[in-house]
Amino acid sequence: MNRFLRLFILLFVFPFSYGDPRKSSRYQPPKPRFEVFDPKGLIVWINADPGISSFTFHGKLNQQFVQNYDVGRWAQTIIKIKNGRYLFIDREAKLVPGDTIFYRTVIVRNGQTYRTNSGAFTVEELRPAATPSPTSTSGIVSRSATSELYPYVLTANERRTKDVRSTATQTDDYEGNSAEHCAKAQTIVNGRKVCAGKLLFEDNFNGRSIDLRKWRIENRFASDPDNEFVVYADFPENIMIQNGLLAIRPTLFEEKFGPGATTQQFRFGEECTGHSSSRDCIRDTKIDFDMIPPVLTAQITTITSFKFTFGKVLIRAKLPEGSWIFPQLYIIPATDFYGQDSYASGLMRIAFVPGGPQFRNQLSGGLLVSDSEPLRCSKMCTLNKNVQWSSDYHVYGLKWTPEGVWMEVDDEVYCAIDPGEGLYRTIQSRKPQIANLWQLSGSRMAPFDKDFYLGLGVGVGGHYDFHQFNGKPWKDLGVKAMFTFWKARDKWYPTWNVNSTMLVDYVRVFGV
């Protein structure tokens, strides 16, 4: 009887007392710790425990996550260790007691990914920004009162993805328009003609950060017709001011959001600068045939601050290098007056040079009049020289008048684009409906006879720009174009380096 009782205890009591040993030893990812500063500043951190290689933080203020693909107000992957911790820092965050941060985290440890789908932190008190954090509370080493304290450890231009819509408006008063000797230009700004030769817009990028009175930083997915393999976003890794230069650099999406992030869902919130509730602002791999674009980059425009019809644009820049990278020095239509599809309303390129692997000595510029060949580049000019254009700074120019367009580089005009009887004749046989709209305008330059604005950015891949390249790892209109491009990253990503950053010294627009 005693032997039976001992056997009963071994078989039934001990398993229920101790449970599954595999579950009891399962790794539990650490919860993030929060510090909030007065008047502004936020730190979220975890200890850099052995085996942890990255910490991703997604957060929303006073609003819970309702969709799997919500990114949140804050979104960043940290891979560098500071003082033994992975630190997420937002030096501009302004919080008050009672605010609640709803968050999600992703921790990669020993090659395994651990996700927390829900968490909440409520602000109870604010720490004075000028007071060192007590080691006993935060674990952050105290500093002297004269040293720079957390969260003020980032450069002035580092910031989270946020609403960056500019409130700037165009200037109504252009000095000198009424001067006795002012030669009226053909350039129109705000419905008024200005003086010929007058400087109308300028940015030398000498400030500590991007001037949001002049530029809007785009937050959206690349879209039709080119569908570049990128996400345009306001992240400090991708866009910044450094040493008096605008710097735009492409990086990998999964470097920021963690391994496998390109196979999930991603959406911009209110900060999206595209068409809301469209593919400009949200991508879901369960719905789309392709993955989330695998490259993060940046683009800025003057859509909210400066629009003009006719003028001369000069941009001094060092163009980016690296396979399938290209610069975006654009003049973009302000409206879809002639239509939204297939560049029916046009696009002007001030300079286009592929970063590699071919044609790096080939400079192109001019007008895009359709999305695909043979019409697409029929009004583009090409200059071949025994020089790699991306190896040094050059001044790229485009002069745009009612009589035509002239392309130049370093004060040398290398091409003139004559509209002839009208640009509509270029596309009439293949795009008759769009051609009719251009013809009915009565302007030889249509669709390039309306307001346009400036755009600066860096693109990667896409459906049409590399049609002449042999051996590219995707089909231009392939359903899985981005996926096949991404699979071949071992071949193209090693060509990306410090020279893959586009550097812009200045942008100037003159009346003509």
Short mmCIF file of C-alpha atoms in Angstrom, two decimals:
data_model
loop_
_atom_site.label_atom_id
_atom_site.label_comp_id
_atom_site.label_asym_id
_atom_site.label_seq_id
_atom_site.Cartn_x
_atom_site.Cartn_y
_atom_site.Cartn_z
CA MET A 1 0.00 0.00 0.00
CA ASN A 2 2.81 2.40 0.90
CA ARG A 3 4.58 1.54 -2.37
CA PHE A 4 1.39 2.33 -4.35
CA LEU A 5 0.99 5.65 -2.51
CA ARG A 6 4.58 6.69 -3.34
CA LEU A 7 4.01 5.80 -7.01
CA PHE A 8 0.78 7.87 -7.05
CA ILE A 9 2.61 10.90 -5.66
CA LEU A 10 5.42 10.60 -8.21
CA LEU A 11 3.08 10.27 -11.18
CA PHE A 12 0.41 12.83 -10.33
CA VAL A 13 1.43 15.22 -7.60
CA PHE A 14 4.90 16.27 -8.77
CA PRO A 15 3.96 17.08 -12.38
CA PHE A 16 1.23 19.41 -11.23
CA SER A 17 3.43 20.94 -8.55
CA TYR A 18 6.38 21.78 -10.78
CA GLY A 19 4.77 22.22 -14.21
CA ASP A 20 6.52 22.01 -17.55
CA PRO A 21 10.23 22.73 -17.01
CA ARG A 22 10.49 24.12 -20.57
CA LYS A 23 7.89 26.78 -19.76
CA SER A 24 9.40 27.70 -16.44
CA SER A 25 12.78 28.42 -18.07
CA ARG A 26 11.40 30.29 -21.09
CA TYR A 27 13.01 33.69 -21.67
CA GLN A 28 10.91 36.63 -20.55
CA PRO A 29 11.86 39.87 -22.35
CA PRO A 30 12.45 42.80 -19.98
CA LYS A 31 9.87 45.54 -19.66
CA PRO A 32 11.06 48.96 -20.80
CA ARG A 33 11.63 51.69 -18.24
CA PHE A 34 10.54 55.28 -18.79
CA GLU A 35 11.83 58.70 -17.75
CA VAL A 36 9.97 61.91 -18.61
CA PHE A 37 11.58 65.34 -18.33
CA ASP A 38 10.40 68.90 -17.70
CA PRO A 39 9.94 70.94 -19.89
CA LYS A 40 10.43 68.25 -22.53
CA GLY A 41 12.21 64.99 -23.16
CA LEU A 42 11.54 61.26 -23.00
CA ILE A 43 13.81 58.24 -22.46
CA VAL A 44 12.73 54.62 -22.85
CA TRP A 45 15.35 51.97 -22.12
CA ILE A 46 16.23 48.40 -21.28
CA ASN A 47 19.45 46.93 -19.95
CA ALA A 48 21.77 45.45 -22.58
CA ASP A 49 21.56 41.95 -21.14
CA PRO A 50 23.80 39.23 -22.66
CA GLY A 51 22.49 38.01 -26.00
CA ILE A 52 20.32 41.06 -26.79
CA SER A 53 21.30 42.60 -30.14
CA SER A 54 18.47 45.10 -30.73
CA PHE A 55 15.56 46.83 -29.02
CA THR A 56 12.60 48.21 -31.02
CA PHE A 57 10.15 50.61 -29.39
CA HIS A 58 6.73 51.63 -30.77
CA GLY A 59 4.67 54.06 -28.72
CA LYS A 60 1.41 56.03 -28.93
CA LEU A 61 0.39 58.89 -26.65
CA ASN A 62 -3.00 58.55 -24.92
CA GLN A 63 -4.22 56.19 -27.62
CA GLN A 64 -4.14 52.41 -27.71
CA PHE A 65 -2.93 50.32 -30.63
CA VAL A 66 -5.95 49.02 -32.54
CA GLN A 67 -4.33 47.40 -35.58
CA ASN A 68 -1.38 45.06 -35.97
CA TYR A 69 0.16 47.45 -38.48
CA ASP A 70 -0.03 50.57 -36.30
CA VAL A 71 3.45 52.07 -36.09
CA GLY A 72 2.68 54.74 -33.53
CA ARG A 73 3.94 58.22 -32.81
CA TRP A 74 7.33 56.82 -31.79
CA ALA A 75 9.04 54.04 -33.77
CA GLN A 76 12.72 53.17 -33.67
CA THR A 77 15.08 50.20 -33.51
CA ILE A 78 18.16 50.72 -31.34
CA ILE A 79 21.23 48.59 -32.03
CA LYS A 80 23.92 50.65 -30.29
CA ILE A 81 24.57 50.29 -26.57
CA LYS A 82 25.09 53.41 -24.44
CA ASN A 83 26.20 53.05 -20.83
CA GLY A 84 25.14 49.41 -20.81
CA ARG A 85 21.63 50.13 -22.10
CA TYR A 86 19.57 50.35 -25.26
CA LEU A 87 18.15 53.88 -25.17
CA PHE A 88 15.27 55.37 -27.13
CA ILE A 89 15.39 59.16 -26.75
CA ASP A 90 12.99 61.86 -27.94
CA ARG A 91 14.31 65.22 -26.82
CA GLU A 92 11.25 67.09 -28.19
CA ALA A 93 8.49 65.08 -26.47
CA LYS A 94 6.30 67.25 -24.21
CA LEU A 95 4.37 65.18 -21.69
CA VAL A 96 2.41 66.03 -18.54
CA PRO A 97 1.40 63.98 -15.49
CA GLY A 98 -1.57 61.81 -16.38
CA ASP A 99 -0.43 61.14 -19.96
CA THR A 100 -0.30 57.46 -20.87
CA ILE A 101 2.14 55.92 -23.33
CA PHE A 102 0.82 52.72 -24.88
CA TYR A 103 3.70 50.72 -26.29
CA ARG A 104 4.92 47.63 -28.09
CA THR A 105 8.46 46.30 -28.08
CA VAL A 106 10.52 43.91 -30.17
CA ILE A 107 13.70 42.44 -28.67
CA VAL A 108 16.13 40.27 -30.62
CA ARG A 109 18.09 37.92 -28.35
CA ASN A 110 20.43 35.18 -29.56
CA GLY A 111 18.82 35.40 -32.99
CA GLN A 112 15.28 34.93 -31.62
CA THR A 113 12.62 37.66 -31.83
CA TYR A 114 10.45 38.42 -28.79
CA ARG A 115 7.46 40.73 -29.19
CA THR A 116 5.23 42.37 -26.61
CA ASN A 117 1.91 43.40 -28.12
CA SER A 118 0.62 45.60 -25.32
CA GLY A 119 1.98 47.69 -22.51
CA ALA A 120 1.17 51.00 -20.85
CA PHE A 121 3.07 53.60 -18.84
CA THR A 122 1.34 56.52 -17.10
CA VAL A 123 3.34 59.67 -16.37
CA GLU A 124 3.26 60.43 -12.65
CA GLU A 125 6.05 62.97 -12.32
CA LEU A 126 8.47 64.95 -14.46
CA ARG A 127 12.21 65.01 -13.85
CA PRO A 128 13.84 68.44 -14.24
CA ALA A 129 16.00 68.33 -17.36
CA ALA A 130 18.84 70.15 -15.59
CA THR A 131 19.01 67.57 -12.79
CA PRO A 132 21.08 64.40 -13.21
CA SER A 133 19.08 61.19 -13.11
CA PRO A 134 19.63 59.37 -9.79
CA THR A 135 21.50 56.14 -10.39
CA SER A 136 19.27 54.32 -7.92
CA THR A 137 16.14 55.20 -9.88
CA SER A 138 17.10 55.04 -13.52
CA GLY A 139 20.42 53.32 -13.64
CA ILE A 140 21.77 56.14 -15.81
CA VAL A 141 25.09 57.40 -14.51
CA SER A 142 24.86 60.84 -12.90
CA ARG A 143 26.81 63.67 -14.47
CA SER A 144 28.07 66.98 -13.24
CA ALA A 145 25.72 69.96 -13.32
CA THR A 146 27.68 71.51 -16.17
CA SER A 147 27.60 68.46 -18.44
CA GLU A 148 24.96 67.73 -21.06
CA LEU A 149 22.24 65.58 -19.53
CA TYR A 150 19.81 63.09 -20.95
CA PRO A 151 17.75 63.44 -23.02
CA TYR A 152 19.82 66.22 -24.55
CA VAL A 153 22.39 63.87 -26.03
CA LEU A 154 21.13 63.89 -29.61
CA THR A 155 22.04 66.36 -32.28
CA ALA A 156 19.57 69.14 -32.94
CA ASN A 157 18.22 67.43 -36.02
CA GLU A 158 17.46 64.01 -34.50
CA ARG A 159 13.75 63.59 -34.01
CA ARG A 160 10.95 61.10 -34.25
CA THR A 161 8.61 60.66 -37.19
CA LYS A 162 6.05 63.39 -36.67
CA ASP A 163 3.69 65.77 -38.40
CA VAL A 164 6.02 68.00 -40.37
CA ARG A 165 3.52 69.88 -42.48
CA SER A 166 4.88 73.37 -42.93
CA THR A 167 2.72 76.38 -42.18
CA ALA A 168 4.87 78.58 -44.40
CA THR A 169 3.23 80.50 -47.21
CA GLN A 170 4.67 82.06 -50.30
CA THR A 171 5.85 85.64 -50.08
CA ASP A 172 3.44 88.07 -51.72
CA ASP A 173 5.85 90.99 -51.81
CA TYR A 174 8.85 90.54 -54.10
CA GLU A 175 11.02 93.61 -53.64
CA GLY A 176 11.93 95.50 -56.75
CA ASN A 177 8.90 94.54 -58.84
CA SER A 178 7.88 98.17 -59.04
CA ALA A 179 11.38 99.48 -59.66
CA GLU A 180 11.69 101.70 -62.69
CA HIS A 181 14.32 99.53 -64.38
CA CYS A 182 12.82 96.16 -63.46
CA ALA A 183 12.57 93.89 -66.49
CA LYS A 184 9.42 91.84 -66.08
CA ALA A 185 10.10 88.12 -66.07
CA GLN A 186 8.01 85.34 -67.55
CA THR A 187 8.17 83.66 -64.16
CA ILE A 188 4.93 83.72 -62.18
CA VAL A 189 4.72 83.35 -58.40
CA ASN A 190 1.40 83.75 -56.57
CA GLY A 191 -0.22 84.79 -59.83
CA ARG A 192 2.17 87.72 -60.27
CA LYS A 193 5.10 88.21 -62.59
CA VAL A 194 8.41 89.09 -60.99
CA CYS A 195 11.65 90.76 -62.02
CA ALA A 196 13.88 88.89 -64.46
CA GLY A 197 17.00 87.57 -62.77
CA LYS A 198 15.62 88.07 -59.26
CA LEU A 199 16.42 85.44 -56.64
CA LEU A 200 13.02 84.06 -55.64
CA PHE A 201 13.93 81.11 -53.43
CA GLU A 202 17.13 80.06 -51.68
CA ASP A 203 18.27 77.59 -49.06
CA ASN A 204 21.95 77.17 -48.14
CA PHE A 205 21.18 74.67 -45.34
CA ASN A 206 23.25 76.61 -42.82
CA GLY A 207 20.84 76.15 -39.92
CA ARG A 208 20.92 73.49 -37.22
CA SER A 209 17.95 71.69 -38.75
CA ILE A 210 15.81 71.65 -41.87
CA ASP A 211 13.85 74.88 -42.27
CA LEU A 212 10.25 73.68 -42.08
CA ARG A 213 9.05 77.10 -43.22
CA LYS A 214 10.51 76.20 -46.62
CA TRP A 215 10.35 72.41 -46.77
CA ARG A 216 7.88 69.67 -45.97
CA ILE A 217 9.47 66.35 -45.08
CA GLU A 218 7.49 63.61 -46.80
CA ASN A 219 6.08 60.69 -44.81
CA ARG A 220 4.60 58.20 -47.26
CA PHE A 221 5.23 55.13 -49.36
CA ALA A 222 6.54 55.52 -52.89
CA SER A 223 3.63 55.16 -55.29
CA ASP A 224 2.57 55.14 -58.94
CA PRO A 225 3.83 55.33 -61.53
CA ASP A 226 7.46 54.56 -60.61
CA ASN A 227 6.83 52.66 -57.35
CA GLU A 228 10.39 53.02 -56.08
CA PHE A 229 11.34 50.33 -53.55
CA VAL A 230 11.35 52.83 -50.69
CA VAL A 231 9.48 54.39 -47.79
CA TYR A 232 9.95 58.16 -47.45
CA ALA A 233 10.07 59.09 -43.76
CA ASP A 234 11.38 61.68 -41.32
CA PHE A 235 14.03 59.66 -39.51
CA PRO A 236 17.40 61.13 -38.45
CA GLU A 237 19.24 58.18 -39.99
CA ASN A 238 17.89 59.20 -43.39
CA ILE A 239 17.76 63.00 -43.42
CA MET A 240 19.72 65.62 -41.51
CA ILE A 241 21.70 68.84 -41.74
CA GLN A 242 25.44 68.34 -41.27
CA ASN A 243 28.21 70.89 -41.76
CA GLY A 244 26.01 73.22 -43.79
CA LEU A 245 24.78 70.46 -46.11
CA LEU A 246 21.48 68.66 -46.56
CA ALA A 247 22.24 64.94 -46.26
CA ILE A 248 19.80 62.24 -47.45
CA ARG A 249 20.83 58.61 -47.07
CA PRO A 250 19.03 55.33 -47.84
CA THR A 251 19.03 52.57 -45.21
CA LEU A 252 17.37 49.18 -44.84
CA PHE A 253 13.84 49.04 -43.42
CA GLU A 254 14.64 45.97 -41.32
CA GLU A 255 17.65 47.67 -39.74
CA LYS A 256 15.20 50.02 -38.04
CA PHE A 257 12.13 47.89 -37.44
CA GLY A 258 13.69 44.49 -36.92
CA PRO A 259 14.12 41.25 -38.90
CA GLY A 260 11.02 40.22 -40.83
CA ALA A 261 9.39 43.66 -40.56
CA THR A 262 9.03 43.87 -44.35
CA THR A 263 6.62 40.92 -44.27
CA GLN A 264 4.24 42.50 -41.77
CA GLN A 265 2.02 45.60 -41.89
CA PHE A 266 3.08 49.23 -41.71
CA ARG A 267 1.15 52.46 -41.79
CA PHE A 268 1.72 56.13 -41.16
CA GLY A 269 -0.61 57.89 -38.77
CA GLU A 270 -1.73 61.48 -39.02
CA GLU A 271 1.76 62.45 -40.17
CA CYS A 272 1.24 60.80 -43.58
CA THR A 273 1.72 63.37 -46.34
CA GLY A 274 0.14 61.19 -49.04
CA HIS A 275 -3.52 60.47 -49.70
CA SER A 276 -4.96 59.15 -46.43
CA SER A 277 -6.43 55.64 -46.39
CA SER A 278 -4.54 54.85 -49.61
CA ARG A 279 -1.40 52.87 -50.39
CA ASP A 280 0.48 56.14 -49.86
CA CYS A 281 -0.09 55.72 -46.12
CA ILE A 282 -0.62 52.02 -45.41
CA ARG A 283 0.77 48.71 -46.64
CA ASP A 284 -0.39 45.26 -45.56
CA THR A 285 1.42 42.22 -46.93
CA LYS A 286 -1.73 40.15 -46.38
CA ILE A 287 -3.48 42.32 -48.97
CA ASP A 288 -0.67 43.42 -51.29
CA PHE A 289 1.03 40.97 -53.60
CA ASP A 290 4.44 42.28 -52.61
CA MET A 291 6.37 43.05 -49.44
CA ILE A 292 6.73 46.37 -47.64
CA PRO A 293 9.36 48.45 -49.48
CA PRO A 294 12.72 47.28 -48.09
CA VAL A 295 14.49 50.68 -48.09
CA LEU A 296 13.98 53.73 -45.88
CA THR A 297 14.95 57.08 -47.36
CA ALA A 298 13.77 60.70 -47.38
CA GLN A 299 12.33 63.37 -49.63
CA ILE A 300 11.57 67.05 -48.99
CA THR A 301 9.40 69.38 -51.06
CA THR A 302 8.27 73.01 -51.18
CA ILE A 303 4.63 72.06 -51.83
CA THR A 304 3.42 74.11 -48.86
CA SER A 305 5.75 77.08 -49.25
CA PHE A 306 6.89 77.83 -52.81
CA LYS A 307 5.27 77.15 -56.19
CA PHE A 308 6.15 78.81 -59.46
CA THR A 309 5.61 78.76 -63.22
CA PHE A 310 8.79 79.20 -65.29
CA GLY A 311 12.16 80.02 -63.80
CA LYS A 312 15.75 78.88 -63.49
CA VAL A 313 16.76 76.38 -60.80
CA LEU A 314 20.36 75.79 -59.70
CA ILE A 315 21.35 73.04 -57.26
CA ARG A 316 24.89 72.37 -56.08
CA ALA A 317 25.08 68.76 -54.95
CA LYS A 318 27.16 65.61 -54.65
CA LEU A 319 25.04 62.76 -55.96
CA PRO A 320 24.80 59.34 -54.24
CA GLU A 321 26.70 56.18 -55.22
CA GLY A 322 25.64 52.56 -54.85
CA SER A 323 23.82 50.02 -56.98
CA TRP A 324 20.23 50.95 -57.87
CA ILE A 325 20.37 54.28 -55.97
CA PHE A 326 19.47 57.49 -57.80
CA PRO A 327 19.08 61.21 -56.93
CA GLN A 328 15.76 63.03 -57.02
CA LEU A 329 16.31 66.66 -58.02
CA TYR A 330 12.77 67.29 -59.18
CA ILE A 331 10.36 70.00 -60.25
CA ILE A 332 6.94 68.51 -59.50
CA PRO A 333 3.46 69.56 -60.72
CA ALA A 334 1.50 71.33 -57.97
CA THR A 335 -1.83 69.90 -59.18
CA ASP A 336 -3.08 67.06 -61.36
CA PHE A 337 -4.51 69.59 -63.82
CA TYR A 338 -3.93 67.33 -66.85
CA GLY A 339 -4.44 64.07 -64.97
CA GLN A 340 -2.84 62.00 -62.23
CA ASP A 341 -1.74 58.88 -64.09
CA SER A 342 1.30 58.22 -66.29
CA TYR A 343 2.84 61.67 -65.70
CA ALA A 344 -0.06 63.30 -67.53
CA SER A 345 0.77 66.51 -65.64
CA GLY A 346 4.52 66.10 -66.21
CA LEU A 347 7.68 65.91 -64.11
CA MET A 348 11.00 67.74 -64.58
CA ARG A 349 14.33 66.22 -63.62
CA ILE A 350 17.18 68.62 -62.97
CA ALA A 351 19.74 65.80 -62.78
CA PHE A 352 19.57 62.01 -62.91
CA VAL A 353 22.65 59.81 -62.55
CA PRO A 354 22.36 56.15 -61.53
CA GLY A 355 24.54 55.35 -58.52
CA GLY A 356 25.49 52.05 -60.15
CA PRO A 357 26.25 49.50 -61.26
CA GLN A 358 26.29 50.99 -64.80
CA PHE A 359 26.15 54.38 -66.60
CA ARG A 360 27.71 56.37 -63.75
CA ASN A 361 29.26 58.70 -66.34
CA GLN A 362 25.86 59.43 -67.90
CA LEU A 363 24.05 62.58 -66.76
CA SER A 364 20.41 63.00 -67.75
CA GLY A 365 17.93 65.81 -67.29
CA GLY A 366 14.77 67.19 -68.83
CA LEU A 367 11.07 66.35 -69.03
CA LEU A 368 9.18 63.15 -68.29
CA VAL A 369 6.08 63.06 -70.50
CA SER A 370 4.92 59.50 -69.78
CA ASP A 371 5.53 56.67 -67.33
CA SER A 372 7.02 54.08 -69.69
CA GLU A 373 9.17 53.90 -72.79
CA PRO A 374 9.38 54.81 -75.60
CA LEU A 375 7.67 58.06 -74.52
CA ARG A 376 9.05 58.37 -70.98
CA CYS A 377 12.49 59.74 -71.82
CA SER A 378 11.71 61.12 -75.27
CA LYS A 379 12.20 64.67 -73.91
CA MET A 380 15.16 63.87 -71.69
CA CYS A 381 18.73 64.89 -72.53
CA THR A 382 21.88 62.86 -71.88
CA LEU A 383 25.47 64.02 -71.41
CA ASN A 384 28.23 61.40 -71.46
CA LYS A 385 31.63 62.42 -70.12
CA ASN A 386 34.71 60.64 -68.89
CA VAL A 387 33.76 61.48 -65.31
CA GLN A 388 31.81 59.82 -62.54
CA TRP A 389 29.27 62.48 -61.72
CA SER A 390 28.74 61.26 -58.16
CA SER A 391 32.42 61.54 -57.20
CA ASP A 392 32.35 65.33 -56.65
CA TYR A 393 30.10 68.37 -56.33
CA HIS A 394 28.55 69.90 -59.45
CA VAL A 395 26.05 72.69 -60.06
CA TYR A 396 23.06 71.27 -61.93
CA GLY A 397 20.65 73.65 -63.62
CA LEU A 398 17.35 73.78 -65.48
CA LYS A 399 15.97 76.88 -67.21
CA TRP A 400 12.24 76.68 -67.94
CA THR A 401 10.43 79.23 -70.13
CA PRO A 402 7.34 79.35 -72.40
CA GLU A 403 9.72 78.72 -75.33
CA GLY A 404 11.44 75.60 -74.02
CA VAL A 405 13.77 74.07 -71.44
CA TRP A 406 17.58 74.26 -71.23
CA MET A 407 19.71 71.83 -69.22
CA GLU A 408 23.10 72.78 -67.82
CA VAL A 409 25.86 71.58 -65.52
CA ASP A 410 28.66 73.76 -64.11
CA ASP A 411 27.51 76.72 -66.27
CA GLU A 412 27.64 74.61 -69.46
CA VAL A 413 24.37 74.22 -71.38
CA TYR A 414 24.35 70.69 -72.76
CA CYS A 415 20.84 70.48 -74.16
CA ALA A 416 17.85 72.54 -75.35
CA ILE A 417 14.35 71.05 -75.45
CA ASP A 418 12.16 72.73 -78.06
CA PRO A 419 8.40 72.04 -77.76
CA GLY A 420 7.95 72.60 -81.52
CA GLU A 421 4.26 72.92 -82.39
CA GLY A 422 3.50 71.60 -78.93
CA LEU A 423 4.65 68.81 -76.61
CA TYR A 424 1.34 67.08 -77.25
CA ARG A 425 2.73 65.93 -80.61
CA THR A 426 5.27 63.78 -78.73
CA ILE A 427 2.60 61.50 -77.26
CA GLN A 428 -0.26 61.95 -79.71
CA SER A 429 -0.02 58.54 -81.39
CA ARG A 430 0.20 56.52 -78.16
CA LYS A 431 -1.67 58.69 -75.62
CA PRO A 432 -4.29 60.53 -77.71
CA GLN A 433 -6.61 61.45 -74.82
CA ILE A 434 -3.86 63.06 -72.76
CA ALA A 435 -2.45 64.71 -75.90
CA ASN A 436 -5.83 66.29 -76.59
CA LEU A 437 -5.88 67.86 -73.13
CA TRP A 438 -2.42 69.32 -73.68
CA GLN A 439 -3.40 70.66 -77.10
CA LEU A 440 -6.61 72.26 -75.81
CA SER A 441 -4.59 74.30 -73.30
CA GLY A 442 -3.34 76.47 -76.16
CA SER A 443 0.23 76.33 -74.79
CA ARG A 444 3.11 74.69 -76.63
CA MET A 445 4.65 73.81 -73.26
CA ALA A 446 1.63 71.98 -71.82
CA PRO A 447 1.67 70.21 -69.40
CA PHE A 448 4.65 72.32 -68.27
CA ASP A 449 2.66 75.55 -68.19
CA LYS A 450 1.22 75.37 -64.67
CA ASP A 451 2.55 75.79 -61.13
CA PHE A 452 5.29 73.38 -60.05
CA TYR A 453 7.31 73.01 -56.83
CA LEU A 454 10.75 71.68 -55.83
CA GLY A 455 11.55 68.19 -54.56
CA LEU A 456 14.83 66.74 -53.23
CA GLY A 457 15.31 63.11 -52.30
CA VAL A 458 16.97 59.77 -52.91
CA GLY A 459 15.25 56.84 -54.60
CA VAL A 460 16.12 53.16 -55.00
CA GLY A 461 14.98 50.79 -57.75
CA GLY A 462 11.46 51.03 -59.12
CA HIS A 463 9.51 50.07 -62.20
CA TYR A 464 11.00 52.19 -64.98
CA ASP A 465 14.27 54.03 -64.28
CA PHE A 466 16.60 51.07 -64.86
CA HIS A 467 15.01 49.64 -67.99
CA GLN A 468 18.34 49.78 -69.89
CA PHE A 469 20.32 47.91 -67.25
CA ASN A 470 21.41 44.35 -67.84
CA GLY A 471 21.33 41.88 -64.98
CA LYS A 472 19.12 43.81 -62.59
CA PRO A 473 17.58 41.48 -59.99
CA TRP A 474 13.93 42.27 -60.74
CA LYS A 475 11.49 42.64 -63.62
CA ASP A 476 10.26 46.20 -64.05
CA LEU A 477 6.56 45.39 -63.76
CA GLY A 478 6.93 42.07 -61.95
CA VAL A 479 4.34 41.29 -59.29
CA LYS A 480 7.15 40.35 -56.89
CA ALA A 481 9.61 43.02 -58.07
CA MET A 482 10.54 44.27 -54.60
CA PHE A 483 10.78 40.74 -53.23
CA THR A 484 13.25 39.61 -55.89
CA PHE A 485 15.20 42.86 -55.42
CA TRP A 486 15.34 42.23 -51.66
CA LYS A 487 16.44 38.61 -52.11
CA ALA A 488 19.46 39.83 -54.09
CA ARG A 489 20.63 42.25 -51.37
CA ASP A 490 23.86 40.29 -50.85
CA LYS A 491 24.89 41.56 -54.28
CA TRP A 492 23.82 45.21 -54.15
CA TYR A 493 23.92 46.18 -50.48
CA PRO A 494 27.73 45.81 -50.15
CA THR A 495 28.06 48.62 -52.74
CA TRP A 496 26.32 51.06 -50.35
CA ASN A 497 28.66 53.08 -48.17
CA VAL A 498 29.30 56.60 -46.90
CA ASN A 499 29.20 57.87 -50.50
CA SER A 500 25.62 56.62 -50.84
CA THR A 501 24.49 59.83 -49.12
CA MET A 502 23.32 62.69 -51.35
CA LEU A 503 24.73 66.01 -50.15
CA VAL A 504 23.13 69.30 -51.22
CA ASP A 505 25.00 72.56 -50.71
CA TYR A 506 22.34 74.99 -51.94
CA VAL A 507 19.13 75.40 -53.93
CA ARG A 508 18.30 78.64 -55.77
CA VAL A 509 15.43 79.70 -58.02
CA PHE A 510 15.58 82.82 -60.22
CA GLY A 511 13.05 84.67 -62.32
CA VAL A 512 13.52 84.40 -66.11
#
